[in-house]
CSV table of C-alpha atoms in Angstrom, one decimal:
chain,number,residue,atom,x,y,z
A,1391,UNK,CA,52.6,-9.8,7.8
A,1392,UNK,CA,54.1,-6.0,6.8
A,1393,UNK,CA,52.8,-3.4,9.3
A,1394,UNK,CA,51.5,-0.3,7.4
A,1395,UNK,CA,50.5,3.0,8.9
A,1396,UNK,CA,47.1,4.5,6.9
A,1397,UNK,CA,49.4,6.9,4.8
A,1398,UNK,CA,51.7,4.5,3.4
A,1399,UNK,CA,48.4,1.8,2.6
A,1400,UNK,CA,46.6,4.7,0.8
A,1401,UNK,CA,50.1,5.2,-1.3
A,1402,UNK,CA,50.4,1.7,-1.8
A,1403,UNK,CA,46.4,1.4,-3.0
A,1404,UNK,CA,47.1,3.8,-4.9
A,1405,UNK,CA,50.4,3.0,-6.8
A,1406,UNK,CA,48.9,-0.5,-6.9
A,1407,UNK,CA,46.1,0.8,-8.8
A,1408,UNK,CA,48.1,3.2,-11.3
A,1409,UNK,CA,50.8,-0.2,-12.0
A,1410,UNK,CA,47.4,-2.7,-12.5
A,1411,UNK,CA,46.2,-0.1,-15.2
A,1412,UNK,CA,49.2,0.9,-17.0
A,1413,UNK,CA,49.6,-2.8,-17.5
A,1414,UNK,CA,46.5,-3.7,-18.6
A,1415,UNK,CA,46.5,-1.1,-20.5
A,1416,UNK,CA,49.8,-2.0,-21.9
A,1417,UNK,CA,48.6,-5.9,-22.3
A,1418,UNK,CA,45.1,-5.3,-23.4
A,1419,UNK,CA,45.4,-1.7,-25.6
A,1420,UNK,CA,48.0,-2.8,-27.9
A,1421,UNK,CA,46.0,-5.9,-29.3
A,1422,UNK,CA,42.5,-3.9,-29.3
A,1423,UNK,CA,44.1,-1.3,-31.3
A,1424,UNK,CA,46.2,-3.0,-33.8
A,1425,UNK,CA,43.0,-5.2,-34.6
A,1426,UNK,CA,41.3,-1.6,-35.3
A,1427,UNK,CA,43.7,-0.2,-37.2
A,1428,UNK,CA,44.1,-3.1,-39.6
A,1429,UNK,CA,40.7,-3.3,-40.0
A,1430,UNK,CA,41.2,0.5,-40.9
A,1431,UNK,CA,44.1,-0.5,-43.2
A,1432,UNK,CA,42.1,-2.6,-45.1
A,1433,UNK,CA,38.7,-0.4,-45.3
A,1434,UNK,CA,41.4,2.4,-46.8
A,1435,UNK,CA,43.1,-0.5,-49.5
A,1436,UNK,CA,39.1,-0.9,-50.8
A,1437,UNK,CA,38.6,2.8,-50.8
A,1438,UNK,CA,41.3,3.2,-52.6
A,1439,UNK,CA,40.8,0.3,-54.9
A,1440,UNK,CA,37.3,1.7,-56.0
A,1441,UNK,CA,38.7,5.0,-57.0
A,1442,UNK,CA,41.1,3.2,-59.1
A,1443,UNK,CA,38.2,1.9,-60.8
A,1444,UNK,CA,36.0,4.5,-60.7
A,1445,UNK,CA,38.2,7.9,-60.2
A,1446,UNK,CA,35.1,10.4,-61.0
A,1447,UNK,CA,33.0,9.0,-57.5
A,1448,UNK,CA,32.0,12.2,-55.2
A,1449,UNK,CA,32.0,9.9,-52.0
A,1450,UNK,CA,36.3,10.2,-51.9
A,1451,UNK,CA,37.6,12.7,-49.7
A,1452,UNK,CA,41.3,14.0,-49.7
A,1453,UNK,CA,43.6,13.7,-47.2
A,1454,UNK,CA,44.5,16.9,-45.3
A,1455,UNK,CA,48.4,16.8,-45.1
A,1456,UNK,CA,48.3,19.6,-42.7
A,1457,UNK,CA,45.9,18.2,-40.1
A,1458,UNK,CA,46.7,14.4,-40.6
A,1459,UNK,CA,47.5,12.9,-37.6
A,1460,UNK,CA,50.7,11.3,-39.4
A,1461,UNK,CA,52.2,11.1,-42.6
A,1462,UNK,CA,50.1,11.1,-45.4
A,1463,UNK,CA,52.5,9.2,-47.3
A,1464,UNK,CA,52.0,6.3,-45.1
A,1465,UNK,CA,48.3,6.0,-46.3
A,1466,UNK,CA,49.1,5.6,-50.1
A,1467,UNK,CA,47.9,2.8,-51.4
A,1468,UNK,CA,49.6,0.5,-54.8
A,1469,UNK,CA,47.7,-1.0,-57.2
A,1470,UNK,CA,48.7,-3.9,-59.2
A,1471,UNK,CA,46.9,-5.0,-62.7
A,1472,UNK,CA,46.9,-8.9,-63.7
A,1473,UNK,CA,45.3,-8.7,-67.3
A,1474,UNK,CA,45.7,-11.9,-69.6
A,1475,UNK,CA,48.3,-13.7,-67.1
A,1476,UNK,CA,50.5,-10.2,-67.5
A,1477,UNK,CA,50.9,-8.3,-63.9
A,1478,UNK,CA,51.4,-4.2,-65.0
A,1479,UNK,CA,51.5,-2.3,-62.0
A,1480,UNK,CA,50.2,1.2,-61.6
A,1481,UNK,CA,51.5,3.4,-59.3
A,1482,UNK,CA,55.0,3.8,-58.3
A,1483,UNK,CA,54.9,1.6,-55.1
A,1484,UNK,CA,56.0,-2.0,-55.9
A,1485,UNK,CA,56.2,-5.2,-54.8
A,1486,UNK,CA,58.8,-7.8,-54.2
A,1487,UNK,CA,59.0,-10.5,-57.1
A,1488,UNK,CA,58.9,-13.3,-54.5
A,1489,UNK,CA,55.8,-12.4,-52.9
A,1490,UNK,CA,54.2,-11.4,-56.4
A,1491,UNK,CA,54.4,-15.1,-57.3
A,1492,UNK,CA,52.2,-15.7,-54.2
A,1493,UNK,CA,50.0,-13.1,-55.0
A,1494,UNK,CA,49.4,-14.4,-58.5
A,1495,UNK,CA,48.4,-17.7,-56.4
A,1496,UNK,CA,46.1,-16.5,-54.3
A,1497,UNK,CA,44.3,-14.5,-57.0
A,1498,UNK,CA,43.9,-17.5,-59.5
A,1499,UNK,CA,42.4,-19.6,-56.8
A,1500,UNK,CA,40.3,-17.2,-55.3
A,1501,UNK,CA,36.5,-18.2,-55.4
A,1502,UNK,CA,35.0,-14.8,-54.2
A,1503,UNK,CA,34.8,-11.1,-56.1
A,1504,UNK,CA,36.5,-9.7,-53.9
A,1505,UNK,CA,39.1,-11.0,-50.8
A,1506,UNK,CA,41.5,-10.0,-48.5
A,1507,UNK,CA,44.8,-11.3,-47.8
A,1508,UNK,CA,47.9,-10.7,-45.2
A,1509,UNK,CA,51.7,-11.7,-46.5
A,1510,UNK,CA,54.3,-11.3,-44.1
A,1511,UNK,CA,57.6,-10.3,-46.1
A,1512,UNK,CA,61.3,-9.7,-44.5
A,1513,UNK,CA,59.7,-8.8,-41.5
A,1514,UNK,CA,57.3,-6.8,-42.7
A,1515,UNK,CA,53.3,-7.2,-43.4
A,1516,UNK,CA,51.8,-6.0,-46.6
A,1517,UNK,CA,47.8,-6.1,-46.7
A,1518,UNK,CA,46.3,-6.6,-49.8
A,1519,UNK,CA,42.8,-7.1,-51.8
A,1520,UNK,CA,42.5,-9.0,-54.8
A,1521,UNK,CA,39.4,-7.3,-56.9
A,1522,UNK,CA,38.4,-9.7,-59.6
A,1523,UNK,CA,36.8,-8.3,-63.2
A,1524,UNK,CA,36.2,-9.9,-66.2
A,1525,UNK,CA,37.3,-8.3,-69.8
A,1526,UNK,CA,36.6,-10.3,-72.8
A,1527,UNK,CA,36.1,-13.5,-71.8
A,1528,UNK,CA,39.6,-13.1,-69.5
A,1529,UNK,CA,39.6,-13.0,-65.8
A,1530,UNK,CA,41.2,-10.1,-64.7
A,1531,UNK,CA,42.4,-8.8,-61.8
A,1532,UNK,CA,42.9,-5.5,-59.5
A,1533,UNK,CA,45.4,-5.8,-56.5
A,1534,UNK,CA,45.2,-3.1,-54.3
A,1535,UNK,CA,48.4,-2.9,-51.5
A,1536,UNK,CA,49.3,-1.2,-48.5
A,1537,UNK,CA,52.3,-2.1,-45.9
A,1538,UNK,CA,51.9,-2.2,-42.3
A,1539,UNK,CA,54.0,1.1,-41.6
A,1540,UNK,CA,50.9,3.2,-41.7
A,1541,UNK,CA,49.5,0.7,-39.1
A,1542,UNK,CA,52.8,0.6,-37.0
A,1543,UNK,CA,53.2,4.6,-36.9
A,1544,UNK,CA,49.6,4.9,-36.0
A,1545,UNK,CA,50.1,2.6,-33.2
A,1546,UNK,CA,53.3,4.3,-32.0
A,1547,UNK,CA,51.7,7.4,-32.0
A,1548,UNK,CA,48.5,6.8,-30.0
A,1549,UNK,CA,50.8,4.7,-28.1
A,1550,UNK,CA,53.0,7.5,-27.0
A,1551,UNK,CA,50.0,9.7,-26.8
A,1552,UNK,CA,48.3,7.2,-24.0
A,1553,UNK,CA,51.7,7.1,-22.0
A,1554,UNK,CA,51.9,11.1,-21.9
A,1555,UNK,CA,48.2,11.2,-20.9
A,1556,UNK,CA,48.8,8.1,-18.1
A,1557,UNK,CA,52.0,10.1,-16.6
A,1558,UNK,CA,50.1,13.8,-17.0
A,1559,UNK,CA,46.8,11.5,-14.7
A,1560,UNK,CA,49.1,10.1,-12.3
A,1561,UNK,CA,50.6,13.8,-11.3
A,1562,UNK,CA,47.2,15.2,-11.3
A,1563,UNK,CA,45.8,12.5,-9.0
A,1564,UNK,CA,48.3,12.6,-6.9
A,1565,UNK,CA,46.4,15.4,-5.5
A,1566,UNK,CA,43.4,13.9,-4.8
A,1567,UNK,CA,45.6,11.1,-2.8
A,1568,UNK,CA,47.2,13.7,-0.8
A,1569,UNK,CA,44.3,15.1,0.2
A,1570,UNK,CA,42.4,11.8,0.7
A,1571,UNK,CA,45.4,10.5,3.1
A,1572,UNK,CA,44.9,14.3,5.1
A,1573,UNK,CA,41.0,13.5,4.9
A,1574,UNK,CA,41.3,10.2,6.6
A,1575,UNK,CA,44.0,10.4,8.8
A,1576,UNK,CA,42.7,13.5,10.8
A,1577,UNK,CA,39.2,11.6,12.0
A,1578,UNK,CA,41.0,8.7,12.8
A,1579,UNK,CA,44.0,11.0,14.5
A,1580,UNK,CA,41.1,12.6,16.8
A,1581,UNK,CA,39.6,9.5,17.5
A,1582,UNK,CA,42.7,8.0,18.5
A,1583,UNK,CA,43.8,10.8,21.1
A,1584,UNK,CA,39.9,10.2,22.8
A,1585,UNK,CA,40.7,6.4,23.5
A,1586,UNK,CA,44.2,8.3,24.8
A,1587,UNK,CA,41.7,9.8,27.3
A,1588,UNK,CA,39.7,6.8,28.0
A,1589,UNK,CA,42.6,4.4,28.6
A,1590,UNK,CA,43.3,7.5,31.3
A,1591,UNK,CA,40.0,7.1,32.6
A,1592,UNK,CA,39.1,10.4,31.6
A,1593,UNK,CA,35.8,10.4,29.3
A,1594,UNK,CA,34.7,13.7,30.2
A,1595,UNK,CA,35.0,15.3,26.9
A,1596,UNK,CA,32.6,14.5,24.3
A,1597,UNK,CA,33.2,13.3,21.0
A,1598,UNK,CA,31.7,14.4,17.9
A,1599,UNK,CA,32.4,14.5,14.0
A,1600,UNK,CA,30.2,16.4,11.4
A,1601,UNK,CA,30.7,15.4,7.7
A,1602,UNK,CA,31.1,12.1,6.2
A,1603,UNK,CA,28.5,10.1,7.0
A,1604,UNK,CA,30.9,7.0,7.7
A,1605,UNK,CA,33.0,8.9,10.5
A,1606,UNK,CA,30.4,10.5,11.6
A,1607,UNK,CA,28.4,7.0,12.4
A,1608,UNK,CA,31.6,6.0,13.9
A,1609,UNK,CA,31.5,9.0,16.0
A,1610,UNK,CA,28.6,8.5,17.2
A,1611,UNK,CA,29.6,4.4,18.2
A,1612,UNK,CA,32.3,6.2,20.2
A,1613,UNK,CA,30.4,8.8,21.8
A,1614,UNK,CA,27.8,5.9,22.9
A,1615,UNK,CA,30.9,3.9,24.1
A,1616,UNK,CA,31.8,7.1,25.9
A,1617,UNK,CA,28.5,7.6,27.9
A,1618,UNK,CA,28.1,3.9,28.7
A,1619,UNK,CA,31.3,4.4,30.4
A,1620,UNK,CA,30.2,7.3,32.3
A,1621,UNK,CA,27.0,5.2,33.6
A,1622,UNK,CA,29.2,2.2,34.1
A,1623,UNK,CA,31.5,4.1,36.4
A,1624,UNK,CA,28.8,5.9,38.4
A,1625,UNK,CA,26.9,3.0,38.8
A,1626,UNK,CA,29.7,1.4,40.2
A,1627,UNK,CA,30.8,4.1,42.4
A,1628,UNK,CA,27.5,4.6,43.5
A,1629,UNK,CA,27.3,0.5,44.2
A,1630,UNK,CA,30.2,1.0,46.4
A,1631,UNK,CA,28.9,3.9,48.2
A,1632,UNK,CA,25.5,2.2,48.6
A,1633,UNK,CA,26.9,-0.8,49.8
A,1634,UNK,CA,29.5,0.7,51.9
A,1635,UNK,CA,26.2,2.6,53.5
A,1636,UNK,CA,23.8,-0.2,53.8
A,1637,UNK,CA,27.0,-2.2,55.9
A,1638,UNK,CA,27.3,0.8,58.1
A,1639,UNK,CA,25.0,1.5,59.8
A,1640,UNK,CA,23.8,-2.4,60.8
A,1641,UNK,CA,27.7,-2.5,62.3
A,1642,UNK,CA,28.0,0.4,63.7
A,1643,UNK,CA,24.7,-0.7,65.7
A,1644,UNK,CA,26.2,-3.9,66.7
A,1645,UNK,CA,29.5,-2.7,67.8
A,1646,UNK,CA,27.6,0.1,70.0
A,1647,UNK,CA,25.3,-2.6,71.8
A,1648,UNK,CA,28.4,-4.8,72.2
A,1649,UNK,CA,30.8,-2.2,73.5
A,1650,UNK,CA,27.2,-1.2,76.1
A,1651,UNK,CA,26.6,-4.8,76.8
A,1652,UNK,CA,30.6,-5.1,77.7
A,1653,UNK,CA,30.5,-2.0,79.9
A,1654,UNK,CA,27.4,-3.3,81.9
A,1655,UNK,CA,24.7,-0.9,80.3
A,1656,UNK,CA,21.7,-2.7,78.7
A,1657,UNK,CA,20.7,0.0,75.4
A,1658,UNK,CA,17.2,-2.1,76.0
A,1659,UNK,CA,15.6,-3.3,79.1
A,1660,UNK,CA,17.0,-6.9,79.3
A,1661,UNK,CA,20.3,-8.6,77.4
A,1662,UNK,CA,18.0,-11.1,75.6
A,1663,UNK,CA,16.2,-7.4,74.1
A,1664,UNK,CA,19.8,-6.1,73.3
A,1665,UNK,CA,21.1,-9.5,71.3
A,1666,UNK,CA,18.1,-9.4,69.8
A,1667,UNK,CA,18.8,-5.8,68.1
A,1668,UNK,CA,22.4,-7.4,67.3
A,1669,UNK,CA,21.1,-10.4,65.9
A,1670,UNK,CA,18.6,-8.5,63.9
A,1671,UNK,CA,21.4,-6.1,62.7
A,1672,UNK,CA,24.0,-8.9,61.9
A,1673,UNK,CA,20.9,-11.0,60.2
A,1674,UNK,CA,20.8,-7.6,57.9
A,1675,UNK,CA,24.3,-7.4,57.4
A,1676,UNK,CA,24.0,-10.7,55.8
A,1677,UNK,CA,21.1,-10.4,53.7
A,1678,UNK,CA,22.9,-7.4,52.2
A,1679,UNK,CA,26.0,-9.2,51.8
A,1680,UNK,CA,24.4,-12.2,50.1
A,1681,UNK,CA,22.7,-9.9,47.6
A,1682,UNK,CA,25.7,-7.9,46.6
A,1683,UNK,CA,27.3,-11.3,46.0
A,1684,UNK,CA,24.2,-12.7,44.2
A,1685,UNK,CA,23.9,-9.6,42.3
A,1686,UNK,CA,27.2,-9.7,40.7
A,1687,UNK,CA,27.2,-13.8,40.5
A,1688,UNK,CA,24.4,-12.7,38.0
A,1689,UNK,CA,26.7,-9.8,36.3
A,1690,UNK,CA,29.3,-12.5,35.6
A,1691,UNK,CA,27.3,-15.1,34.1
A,1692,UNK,CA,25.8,-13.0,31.6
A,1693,UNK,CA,28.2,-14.2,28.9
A,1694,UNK,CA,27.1,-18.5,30.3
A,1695,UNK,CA,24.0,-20.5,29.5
A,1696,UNK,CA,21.5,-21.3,31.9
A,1697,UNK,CA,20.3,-24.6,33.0
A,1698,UNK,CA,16.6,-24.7,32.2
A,1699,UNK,CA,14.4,-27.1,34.1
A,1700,UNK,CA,10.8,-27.7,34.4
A,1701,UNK,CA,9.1,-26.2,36.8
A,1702,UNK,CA,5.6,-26.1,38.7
A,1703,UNK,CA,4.7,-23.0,39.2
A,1704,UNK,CA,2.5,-23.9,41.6
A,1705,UNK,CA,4.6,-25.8,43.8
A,1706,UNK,CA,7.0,-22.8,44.3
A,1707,UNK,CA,4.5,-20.5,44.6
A,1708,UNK,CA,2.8,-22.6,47.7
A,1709,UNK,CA,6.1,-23.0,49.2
A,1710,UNK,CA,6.8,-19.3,49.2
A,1711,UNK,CA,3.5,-18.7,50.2
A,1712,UNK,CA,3.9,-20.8,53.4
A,1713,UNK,CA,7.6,-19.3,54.6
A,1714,UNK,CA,6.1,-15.3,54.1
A,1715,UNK,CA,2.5,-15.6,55.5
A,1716,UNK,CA,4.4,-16.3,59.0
A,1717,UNK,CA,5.6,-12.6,58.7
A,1718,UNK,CA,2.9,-10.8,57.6
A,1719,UNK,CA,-0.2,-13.0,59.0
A,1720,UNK,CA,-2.2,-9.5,58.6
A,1721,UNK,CA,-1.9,-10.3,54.7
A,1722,UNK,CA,-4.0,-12.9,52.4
A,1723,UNK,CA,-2.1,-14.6,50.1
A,1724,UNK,CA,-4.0,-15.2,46.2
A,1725,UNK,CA,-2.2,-17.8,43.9
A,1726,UNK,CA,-3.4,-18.4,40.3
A,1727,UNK,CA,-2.2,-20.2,37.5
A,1728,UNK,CA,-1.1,-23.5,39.5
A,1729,UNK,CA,-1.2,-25.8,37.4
A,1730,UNK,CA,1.1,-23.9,34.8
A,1731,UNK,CA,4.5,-25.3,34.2
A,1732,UNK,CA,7.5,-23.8,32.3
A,1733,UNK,CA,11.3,-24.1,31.5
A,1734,UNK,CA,13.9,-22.2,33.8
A,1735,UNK,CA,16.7,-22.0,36.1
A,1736,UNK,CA,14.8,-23.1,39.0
A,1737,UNK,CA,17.0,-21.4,41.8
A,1738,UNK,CA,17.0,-18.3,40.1
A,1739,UNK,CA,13.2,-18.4,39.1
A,1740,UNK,CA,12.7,-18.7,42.9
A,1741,UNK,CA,15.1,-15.8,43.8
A,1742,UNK,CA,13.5,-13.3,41.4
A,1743,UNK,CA,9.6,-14.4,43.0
A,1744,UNK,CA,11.2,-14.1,46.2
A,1745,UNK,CA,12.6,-10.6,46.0
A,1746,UNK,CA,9.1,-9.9,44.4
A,1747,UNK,CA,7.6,-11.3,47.1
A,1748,UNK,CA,9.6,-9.6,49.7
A,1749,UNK,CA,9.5,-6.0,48.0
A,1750,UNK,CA,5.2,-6.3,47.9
A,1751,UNK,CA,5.3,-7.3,51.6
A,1752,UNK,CA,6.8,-3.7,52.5
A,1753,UNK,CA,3.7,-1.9,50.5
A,1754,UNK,CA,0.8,-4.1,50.6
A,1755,UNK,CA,-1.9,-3.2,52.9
A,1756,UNK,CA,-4.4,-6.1,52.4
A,1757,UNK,CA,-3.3,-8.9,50.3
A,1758,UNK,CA,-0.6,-9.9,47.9
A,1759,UNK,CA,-1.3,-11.7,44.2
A,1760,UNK,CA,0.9,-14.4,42.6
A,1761,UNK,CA,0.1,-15.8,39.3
A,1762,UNK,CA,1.3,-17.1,36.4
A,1763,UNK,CA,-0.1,-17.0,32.6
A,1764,UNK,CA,1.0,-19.0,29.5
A,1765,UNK,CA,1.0,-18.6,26.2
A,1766,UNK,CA,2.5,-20.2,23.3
A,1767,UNK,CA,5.9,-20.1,23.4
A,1768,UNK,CA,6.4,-17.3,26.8
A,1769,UNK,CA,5.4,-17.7,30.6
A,1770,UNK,CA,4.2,-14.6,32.5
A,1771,UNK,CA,4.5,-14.2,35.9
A,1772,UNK,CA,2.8,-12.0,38.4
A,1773,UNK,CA,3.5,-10.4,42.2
A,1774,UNK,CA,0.8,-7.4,42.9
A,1775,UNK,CA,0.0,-5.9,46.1
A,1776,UNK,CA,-2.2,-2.9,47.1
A,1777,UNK,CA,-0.2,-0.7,48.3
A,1778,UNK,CA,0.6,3.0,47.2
A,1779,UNK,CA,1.3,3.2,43.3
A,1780,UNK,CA,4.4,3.8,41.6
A,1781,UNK,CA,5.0,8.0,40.5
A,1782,UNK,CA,5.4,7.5,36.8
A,1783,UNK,CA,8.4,9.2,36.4
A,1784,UNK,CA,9.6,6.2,38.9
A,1785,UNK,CA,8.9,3.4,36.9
A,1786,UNK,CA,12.0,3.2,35.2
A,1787,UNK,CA,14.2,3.6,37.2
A,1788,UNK,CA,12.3,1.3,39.9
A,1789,UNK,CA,15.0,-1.4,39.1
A,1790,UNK,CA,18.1,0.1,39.6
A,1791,UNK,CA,20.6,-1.0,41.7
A,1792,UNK,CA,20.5,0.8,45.6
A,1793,UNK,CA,16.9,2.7,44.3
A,1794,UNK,CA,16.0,4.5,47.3
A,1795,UNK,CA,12.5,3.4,47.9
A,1796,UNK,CA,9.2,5.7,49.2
A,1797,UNK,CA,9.8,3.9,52.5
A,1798,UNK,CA,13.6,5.5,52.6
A,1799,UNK,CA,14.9,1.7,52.2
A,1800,UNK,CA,17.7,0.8,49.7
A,1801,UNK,CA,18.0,-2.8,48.4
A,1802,UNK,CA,19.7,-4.8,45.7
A,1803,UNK,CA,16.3,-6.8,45.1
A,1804,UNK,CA,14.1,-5.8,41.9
A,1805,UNK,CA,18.2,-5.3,40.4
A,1806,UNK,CA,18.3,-8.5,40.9
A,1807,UNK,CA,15.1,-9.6,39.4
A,1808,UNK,CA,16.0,-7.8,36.1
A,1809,UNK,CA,19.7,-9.5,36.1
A,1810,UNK,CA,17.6,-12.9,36.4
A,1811,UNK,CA,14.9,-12.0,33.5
A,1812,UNK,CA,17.5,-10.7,31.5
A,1813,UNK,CA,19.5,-13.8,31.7
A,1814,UNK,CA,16.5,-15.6,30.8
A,1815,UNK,CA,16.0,-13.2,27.8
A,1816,UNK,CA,13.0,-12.2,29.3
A,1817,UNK,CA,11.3,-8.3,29.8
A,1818,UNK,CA,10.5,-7.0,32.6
A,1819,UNK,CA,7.7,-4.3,33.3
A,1820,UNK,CA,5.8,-2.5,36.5
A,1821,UNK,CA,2.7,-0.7,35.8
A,1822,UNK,CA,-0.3,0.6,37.9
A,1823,UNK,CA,-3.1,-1.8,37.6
A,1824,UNK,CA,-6.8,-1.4,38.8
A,1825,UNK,CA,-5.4,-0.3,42.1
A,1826,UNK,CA,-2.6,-2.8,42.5
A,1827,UNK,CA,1.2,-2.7,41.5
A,1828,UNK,CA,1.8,-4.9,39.5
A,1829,UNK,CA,5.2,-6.8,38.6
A,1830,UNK,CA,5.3,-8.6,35.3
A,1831,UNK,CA,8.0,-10.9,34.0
A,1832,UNK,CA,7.5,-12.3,31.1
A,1833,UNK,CA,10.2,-15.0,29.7
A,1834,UNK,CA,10.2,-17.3,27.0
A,1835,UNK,CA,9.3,-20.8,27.9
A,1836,UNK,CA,11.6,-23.5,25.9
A,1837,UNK,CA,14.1,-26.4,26.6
């Protein structure tokens, strides 16, 4: 396949276009017009043949010889008179005695008044119409003649005058193509040096282009591309500084009250006390790193399909019920909507209540809700607790990755329950319900 810049395939379209209508033109105008003009050549040979027979008619107009479009001469029409079998002709212009013979023929066995006929003669075509009168019991007969060089010169000429106005087109479009080729190329030129920038990493300078409302849409495409990028990176950075921060500080502890422990000093009162802080610390190290690799686990497989499976909802729910009421024994635990059953990624379905699960226990200060509702073709589920309601202007940004909660803790969690309700191509939604968060995932329920 040839490689084209945009210049040379706007020159090509465009040559390609002039050479398709010059030869249709030359194909298709040639035969349209010669039809037309021998119609005309006829319609003058009748003209002409009634003022033979009736010269005194007001409906005969003279030809101009100064403003004809050609010769006049080329328009004069013969006339031949066959009276009683003896051919007399009356105007200067002849015919050839071969192709009177054939004449004579075709007016004898005419059935009709009046008929036209076409004799090609030495290369030449002479139209004719045979008038038929009759005079005293004889059957007479007008021939009317013209030859085909007024048809010819007429062609010629309207034929040389559609080649002067194709070539005088052609220069004045090429005008319009230069300035089309400028017109695209300098959008497309701009655009290009701003994915310069971005292959650079630098998408700091916005992108816009006011006009055509094409470019301009594709302006706009870019500058969305542009800002997307701009989250992407700062979420990432972010990620890394988050992460980097939540790893810290739970190792920094643990290589403080091992260096202590090594060095004989207790930080608490007994060494079962201090391995208990590094075990905590190290059990937090791991939870975080298990997340961050959960977390993007789910990024990757955004792109995959998900095993669906049927689940009990309330099976899970009573499970997870049993392993969290051992931390928080000060909380009551309300499950509704057991008997409901659904289509999912089971290990995921039981992450995302989980992290739910986990995130309520930090704000609840009586009791924590888990239920499920079905309808016809979604599942709903629900984690509310009691605890202190979500600032509006939180609400949507409550499931960002590292969110710094109202309790000063960072977390991977509810980032993770979006991944897992997106995946499903579920919504997600948090609102502030009759004095109880509430945490609503709704997903559709199929095979």
């Amino acid at each position: 396949m040839i490689r084209m810049n945009l210049t040379r395939r706007i020159w090509l379209s465009f040559a390609a276009l002039l050479i398709l209508v010059a030869v249709s033109m030359a194909v298709i105008y040639p035969m349209y017009i010669q039809g037309t003009l021998t119609e005309e050549t006829y319609r003058i040979i009748e003209q002409a043949q009634n003022r033979q027979i009736n010269p005194f008619s007001g409906q005969f107009v003279e030809i101009d010889e100064e403003s004809a479009f050609i010769d006049p001469e080329l328009r004069e029409t013969g006339h031949l008179l066959i009276e009683d079998s003896v051919v007399r002709p009356l105007t200067l212009h002849a015919i050839p005695p071969d192709a009177i013979d054939t004449i004579i023929n075709n007016a004898v066995s005419q059935e009709g008044d009046t008929e036209r006929y076409e004799l090609t003669f030495e290369g030449n075509t002479l139209f004719y119409v045979i008038k038929q009168f009759d005079s005293e019991d004889n059957e007479n007969y007008l021939i009317s003649f013209m030859w085909d060089s007024y048809r010819d010169s007429l062609i010629n000429s309207l034929w040389g005058n559609f080649v002067y106005l194709l070539i005088l087109t052609t220069a004045f479009t090429l005008l319009p193509a230069i300035w089309l080729t400028r017109y695209l190329r300098k959008p497309l030129r701009l655009l290009g040096n701003h994915f310069e920038q971005i292959a650079k990493r630098n998408w700091k300078e916005p992108f816009h282009w006011k006009g055509d409302e094409d470019f301009q849409k594709l302006s706009d495409q870019f500058e969305l591309m542009r800002q997307n990028l701009i989250r992407h990176d700062k979420a990432q950075k972010t990620f890394i500084q988050h992460a980097s921060h939540e790893l810290k500080t739970p190792i920094m502890v643990v290589k403080t009250y091992a260096q202590s422990v090594k060095d004989g000093i207790l930080p608490k009162n007994t060494v079962e006390e201090s391995m208990d802080v590094i075990l905590q610390e190290a059990n937090r190290m791991d939870k975080r790193v298990k997340d961050m690799l959960y977390f993007t686990k789910l990024g990757a497989m955004k792109t995959e399909t998900i095993n669906r499976e049927r689940i009990s909802f309330g099976e899970l729910a009573y499970r997870l019920e049993e392993r969290y009421r051992i931390q928080r024994p000060d909380l009551s635990f309300v499950i509704q909507g057991a008997e409901i059953q659904f289509h999912g990624d089971l290990e995921q379905i039981q992450i995302l209540l989980e992290n739910l699960i986990e995130n309520a226990m930090r704000y609840a200060e009586t009791g924590i809700w888990i239920s499920a509702k079905q309808s016809l073709h979604h599942v709903t589920l629900y984690v509310e607790n009691d605890g202190e309601p979500i600032p509006e202007d939180e609400r949507h940004e409550i499931f960002d990755p590292f969110r710094k909660g109202n309790k000063g803790q960072y977390g991977l969690g509810l980032a993770i329950v979006k991944q897992i309700v997106e995946l499903h191509h579920g919504e997600h939604h948090v609102d502030n319900n009759k004095g109880r968060v509430s945490f609503q995932m709704t997903i559709p329920d199929h095979e």
